[in-house]
Amino acid sequence: MKYDFTVNKDLTFAKDFTRNLYIREGVGSESATRTVDGDMYFTPKYTGNELMVGRDIATERFNIDLKGNFTMTGPDGGDYCRVNMNFIGTGDQTITHTGGTIDYGTWTVNKASGILSLASNLSLGTPTVFSLTAGTFTGGAYTLSTWGDFLMSGGTFNAPAIHNAYSTYTISGGTYTHNSGTVYFWAYDNWDLTTNGVTYYDVTFAKYN
């Protein structure tokens, strides 16, 4: 695909057959943005064959401005969402992640109003970046795992019940509310931790490998 476009309703990436399907950015159009006014669905059905949207190579990775909800399902982890996802809706939005793998790209919360909430556990694999710049993110009773960098420069972060942080963790602005949750800072390689004086409820430093 190449060039900007807008979807007035929903955007669905589906695979109903037992062959690989790769949907990538066109060469030279990596700055193009797809705006989705409705919801985004990622819904493969079969094991053993990939549905890959975007790619590990930055020039073949989509930019998506999403105003609705995000839902990713699938039979196993062998399907991949590799996009730069921008949550920009002015109303409430939700994230549901019950199958498949999210890795590569940056997930940005940049909302003028409304709340972005987890509706399931969410794992952002290496090296996906989570960036909160404006708006409110609410983790609720779920687990958020950020294998890439966690960056918070603005907005409000209502912490989930469990936050697993595996890479650079930087809070430089905004409001952090712990919600009696637990943060696990996992060490594998060297990475920096900058908390900007926020208050946590329960913290564990551990090594996972």
mmCIF file of C-alpha atoms in Angstrom:
data_model
loop_
_atom_site.group_PDB
_atom_site.id
_atom_site.type_symbol
_atom_site.label_atom_id
_atom_site.label_comp_id
_atom_site.label_asym_id
_atom_site.label_seq_id
_atom_site.Cartn_x
_atom_site.Cartn_y
_atom_site.Cartn_z
ATOM 1 C CA MET A 1 0.000 0.000 0.000
ATOM 2 C CA LYS A 2 1.074 3.574 -0.639
ATOM 3 C CA TYR A 3 -0.150 7.082 0.240
ATOM 4 C CA ASP A 4 -2.544 8.445 2.853
ATOM 5 C CA PHE A 5 -6.144 7.352 3.079
ATOM 6 C CA THR A 6 -9.063 7.525 5.530
ATOM 7 C CA VAL A 7 -11.485 4.762 6.515
ATOM 8 C CA ASN A 8 -14.809 6.210 7.684
ATOM 9 C CA LYS A 9 -15.890 2.985 9.408
ATOM 10 C CA ASP A 10 -13.769 -0.042 10.426
ATOM 11 C CA LEU A 11 -10.453 -1.442 9.195
ATOM 12 C CA THR A 12 -10.091 -5.236 9.316
ATOM 13 C CA PHE A 13 -7.062 -7.388 8.548
ATOM 14 C CA ALA A 14 -8.284 -10.980 8.168
ATOM 15 C CA LYS A 15 -6.979 -14.283 6.830
ATOM 16 C CA ASP A 16 -9.500 -17.073 6.240
ATOM 17 C CA PHE A 17 -7.187 -19.500 4.419
ATOM 18 C CA THR A 18 -4.098 -21.583 5.195
ATOM 19 C CA ARG A 19 -1.493 -19.516 3.361
ATOM 20 C CA ASN A 20 0.726 -16.635 4.434
ATOM 21 C CA LEU A 21 -0.538 -13.095 3.923
ATOM 22 C CA TYR A 22 1.812 -10.092 4.164
ATOM 23 C CA ILE A 23 0.523 -6.517 4.024
ATOM 24 C CA ARG A 24 3.320 -3.951 3.966
ATOM 25 C CA GLU A 25 4.018 -0.309 3.370
ATOM 26 C CA GLY A 26 4.936 0.671 -0.167
ATOM 27 C CA VAL A 27 8.521 1.710 -0.794
ATOM 28 C CA GLY A 28 8.949 5.469 -0.361
ATOM 29 C CA SER A 29 5.635 5.978 1.462
ATOM 30 C CA GLU A 30 6.725 5.328 5.052
ATOM 31 C CA SER A 31 5.500 8.801 6.069
ATOM 32 C CA ALA A 32 1.958 8.068 4.838
ATOM 33 C CA THR A 33 -0.802 7.765 7.472
ATOM 34 C CA ARG A 34 -3.992 5.722 7.410
ATOM 35 C CA THR A 35 -6.729 7.318 9.517
ATOM 36 C CA VAL A 36 -9.407 4.964 10.859
ATOM 37 C CA ASP A 37 -12.552 6.676 12.154
ATOM 38 C CA GLY A 38 -14.006 3.386 13.423
ATOM 39 C CA ASP A 39 -12.439 0.284 14.953
ATOM 40 C CA MET A 40 -9.442 -1.819 13.869
ATOM 41 C CA TYR A 41 -9.622 -5.617 13.823
ATOM 42 C CA PHE A 42 -6.799 -8.142 13.331
ATOM 43 C CA THR A 43 -8.460 -11.556 12.948
ATOM 44 C CA PRO A 44 -6.479 -14.525 11.525
ATOM 45 C CA LYS A 45 -8.107 -17.955 11.900
ATOM 46 C CA TYR A 46 -5.521 -20.642 11.170
ATOM 47 C CA THR A 47 -2.357 -21.834 12.899
ATOM 48 C CA GLY A 48 0.919 -22.463 11.117
ATOM 49 C CA ASN A 49 0.648 -19.681 8.520
ATOM 50 C CA GLU A 50 1.330 -15.988 9.076
ATOM 51 C CA LEU A 51 -0.767 -12.895 8.784
ATOM 52 C CA MET A 52 1.738 -10.048 9.025
ATOM 53 C CA VAL A 53 0.661 -6.410 8.896
ATOM 54 C CA GLY A 54 3.652 -4.103 8.620
ATOM 55 C CA ARG A 55 7.189 -5.333 9.058
ATOM 56 C CA ASP A 56 10.306 -5.193 11.238
ATOM 57 C CA ILE A 57 11.835 -2.862 8.631
ATOM 58 C CA ALA A 58 10.741 0.716 9.417
ATOM 59 C CA THR A 59 10.243 1.688 5.772
ATOM 60 C CA GLU A 60 7.623 -1.071 5.375
ATOM 61 C CA ARG A 61 5.705 -0.275 8.569
ATOM 62 C CA PHE A 62 2.286 1.419 8.581
ATOM 63 C CA ASN A 63 1.318 4.595 10.411
ATOM 64 C CA ILE A 64 -2.268 4.241 11.671
ATOM 65 C CA ASP A 65 -4.253 7.004 13.409
ATOM 66 C CA LEU A 66 -7.033 5.122 15.203
ATOM 67 C CA LYS A 67 -10.132 6.820 16.606
ATOM 68 C CA GLY A 68 -11.977 3.644 17.675
ATOM 69 C CA ASN A 69 -11.148 0.390 19.421
ATOM 70 C CA PHE A 70 -8.306 -2.042 18.668
ATOM 71 C CA THR A 71 -8.967 -5.801 18.713
ATOM 72 C CA MET A 72 -6.370 -8.471 17.923
ATOM 73 C CA THR A 73 -7.309 -12.134 18.120
ATOM 74 C CA GLY A 74 -5.824 -15.298 16.685
ATOM 75 C CA PRO A 75 -5.081 -18.966 17.300
ATOM 76 C CA ASP A 76 -1.418 -18.519 18.245
ATOM 77 C CA GLY A 77 1.524 -16.098 18.387
ATOM 78 C CA GLY A 78 2.542 -16.709 14.771
ATOM 79 C CA ASP A 79 0.671 -13.687 13.399
ATOM 80 C CA TYR A 80 2.214 -10.229 13.641
ATOM 81 C CA CYS A 81 1.041 -6.639 13.970
ATOM 82 C CA ARG A 82 4.013 -4.370 13.235
ATOM 83 C CA VAL A 83 2.656 -0.856 12.876
ATOM 84 C CA ASN A 84 3.019 2.616 14.355
ATOM 85 C CA MET A 85 -0.304 2.904 16.174
ATOM 86 C CA ASN A 86 -1.571 6.333 17.255
ATOM 87 C CA PHE A 87 -4.642 6.407 19.504
ATOM 88 C CA ILE A 88 -6.183 9.794 18.757
ATOM 89 C CA GLY A 89 -9.937 9.369 19.321
ATOM 90 C CA THR A 90 -11.764 12.065 21.262
ATOM 91 C CA GLY A 91 -14.064 9.468 22.845
ATOM 92 C CA ASP A 92 -13.263 6.404 24.920
ATOM 93 C CA GLN A 93 -11.220 3.644 23.244
ATOM 94 C CA THR A 94 -10.297 0.092 24.241
ATOM 95 C CA ILE A 95 -7.492 -2.365 23.463
ATOM 96 C CA THR A 96 -8.203 -6.114 23.305
ATOM 97 C CA HIS A 97 -5.267 -8.446 22.656
ATOM 98 C CA THR A 98 -6.062 -12.164 22.989
ATOM 99 C CA GLY A 99 -3.897 -13.673 20.238
ATOM 100 C CA GLY A 100 -1.047 -12.929 17.861
ATOM 101 C CA THR A 101 2.145 -10.950 18.438
ATOM 102 C CA ILE A 102 2.595 -7.182 18.594
ATOM 103 C CA ASP A 103 6.211 -6.239 17.975
ATOM 104 C CA TYR A 104 8.081 -3.384 16.322
ATOM 105 C CA GLY A 105 6.754 0.137 15.860
ATOM 106 C CA THR A 106 5.561 2.728 18.370
ATOM 107 C CA TRP A 107 2.206 2.776 20.143
ATOM 108 C CA THR A 108 1.345 6.361 21.040
ATOM 109 C CA VAL A 109 -1.513 7.628 23.213
ATOM 110 C CA ASN A 110 -2.215 11.185 22.077
ATOM 111 C CA LYS A 111 -5.842 11.901 22.963
ATOM 112 C CA ALA A 112 -7.442 15.325 23.390
ATOM 113 C CA SER A 113 -10.249 13.753 25.450
ATOM 114 C CA GLY A 114 -11.649 10.371 26.395
ATOM 115 C CA ILE A 115 -9.937 7.367 27.999
ATOM 116 C CA LEU A 116 -7.939 4.568 26.408
ATOM 117 C CA SER A 117 -8.541 1.419 28.479
ATOM 118 C CA LEU A 118 -7.263 -2.131 28.421
ATOM 119 C CA ALA A 119 -10.013 -4.706 27.861
ATOM 120 C CA SER A 120 -7.525 -7.591 28.196
ATOM 121 C CA ASN A 121 -3.880 -8.137 29.011
ATOM 122 C CA LEU A 122 -1.557 -6.390 26.547
ATOM 123 C CA SER A 123 1.959 -7.440 25.575
ATOM 124 C CA LEU A 124 3.984 -5.058 23.410
ATOM 125 C CA GLY A 125 6.917 -7.160 22.262
ATOM 126 C CA THR A 126 10.494 -6.109 21.602
ATOM 127 C CA PRO A 127 11.191 -3.448 20.443
ATOM 128 C CA THR A 128 7.703 -1.862 20.417
ATOM 129 C CA VAL A 129 7.689 1.525 22.194
ATOM 130 C CA PHE A 130 4.782 2.635 24.405
ATOM 131 C CA SER A 131 4.514 6.439 24.464
ATOM 132 C CA LEU A 132 1.938 8.462 26.422
ATOM 133 C CA THR A 133 1.997 12.105 25.332
ATOM 134 C CA ALA A 134 -1.583 13.300 26.024
ATOM 135 C CA GLY A 135 -4.860 11.877 27.256
ATOM 136 C CA THR A 136 -5.670 9.157 29.781
ATOM 137 C CA PHE A 137 -4.571 5.520 29.735
ATOM 138 C CA THR A 138 -6.239 3.107 32.175
ATOM 139 C CA GLY A 139 -4.898 -0.396 32.771
ATOM 140 C CA GLY A 140 -7.600 -1.601 35.146
ATOM 141 C CA ALA A 141 -7.359 -5.190 36.415
ATOM 142 C CA TYR A 142 -5.122 -6.312 33.534
ATOM 143 C CA THR A 143 -1.414 -6.857 32.889
ATOM 144 C CA LEU A 144 0.627 -4.553 30.658
ATOM 145 C CA SER A 145 3.982 -5.874 29.447
ATOM 146 C CA THR A 146 6.272 -3.377 27.718
ATOM 147 C CA TRP A 147 9.248 -5.176 26.207
ATOM 148 C CA GLY A 148 10.331 -2.024 24.396
ATOM 149 C CA ASP A 149 10.741 1.441 25.892
ATOM 150 C CA PHE A 150 8.063 2.908 28.157
ATOM 151 C CA LEU A 151 7.895 6.690 27.679
ATOM 152 C CA MET A 152 5.531 9.083 29.450
ATOM 153 C CA SER A 153 5.851 12.797 28.730
ATOM 154 C CA GLY A 154 2.275 13.920 29.400
ATOM 155 C CA GLY A 155 -1.274 12.779 30.012
ATOM 156 C CA THR A 156 -2.477 10.521 32.826
ATOM 157 C CA PHE A 157 -1.355 6.930 33.366
ATOM 158 C CA ASN A 158 -3.733 4.941 35.559
ATOM 159 C CA ALA A 159 -1.547 1.935 36.233
ATOM 160 C CA PRO A 160 -2.765 -1.620 35.606
ATOM 161 C CA ALA A 161 -2.811 -4.351 38.237
ATOM 162 C CA ILE A 162 0.567 -5.527 36.915
ATOM 163 C CA HIS A 163 3.056 -3.698 34.716
ATOM 164 C CA ASN A 164 6.049 -5.701 33.482
ATOM 165 C CA ALA A 165 8.772 -3.317 32.230
ATOM 166 C CA TYR A 166 11.665 -4.906 30.343
ATOM 167 C CA SER A 167 13.412 -1.922 28.770
ATOM 168 C CA THR A 168 14.121 1.800 29.193
ATOM 169 C CA TYR A 169 11.481 3.368 31.427
ATOM 170 C CA THR A 170 11.167 7.150 31.408
ATOM 171 C CA ILE A 171 8.574 9.392 33.043
ATOM 172 C CA SER A 172 9.290 13.028 32.202
ATOM 173 C CA GLY A 173 5.825 14.542 32.655
ATOM 174 C CA GLY A 174 2.140 13.861 33.153
ATOM 175 C CA THR A 175 0.314 12.270 36.089
ATOM 176 C CA TYR A 176 1.023 8.738 37.306
ATOM 177 C CA THR A 177 -1.591 7.008 39.484
ATOM 178 C CA HIS A 178 -0.520 3.660 40.933
ATOM 179 C CA ASN A 179 -4.035 2.232 41.588
ATOM 180 C CA SER A 180 -2.525 -0.214 44.113
ATOM 181 C CA GLY A 181 -0.815 -2.040 41.266
ATOM 182 C CA THR A 182 2.548 -3.801 41.066
ATOM 183 C CA VAL A 183 5.398 -2.775 38.778
ATOM 184 C CA TYR A 184 8.054 -5.356 37.920
ATOM 185 C CA PHE A 185 11.284 -3.932 36.560
ATOM 186 C CA TRP A 186 12.898 -6.884 34.796
ATOM 187 C CA ALA A 187 16.639 -6.906 34.088
ATOM 188 C CA TYR A 188 18.149 -8.732 31.141
ATOM 189 C CA ASP A 189 20.455 -6.119 29.664
ATOM 190 C CA ASN A 190 21.425 -2.646 30.887
ATOM 191 C CA TRP A 191 18.659 -0.050 30.672
ATOM 192 C CA ASP A 192 17.801 3.274 32.331
ATOM 193 C CA LEU A 193 15.025 3.938 34.828
ATOM 194 C CA THR A 194 13.783 7.540 35.247
ATOM 195 C CA THR A 195 10.724 7.951 37.491
ATOM 196 C CA ASN A 196 10.518 11.744 37.935
ATOM 197 C CA GLY A 197 9.466 11.430 41.577
ATOM 198 C CA VAL A 198 6.182 9.532 41.100
ATOM 199 C CA THR A 199 4.697 7.332 43.838
ATOM 200 C CA TYR A 200 4.341 3.582 43.350
ATOM 201 C CA TYR A 201 2.337 1.114 45.420
ATOM 202 C CA ASP A 202 4.370 -2.091 45.006
ATOM 203 C CA VAL A 203 7.663 -2.504 43.112
ATOM 204 C CA THR A 204 9.801 -5.560 42.378
ATOM 205 C CA PHE A 205 13.237 -5.561 40.761
ATOM 206 C CA ALA A 206 14.010 -8.944 39.219
ATOM 207 C CA LYS A 207 16.075 -10.712 36.577
ATOM 208 C CA TYR A 208 14.237 -12.858 34.036
ATOM 209 C CA ASN A 209 17.184 -14.511 32.247
#
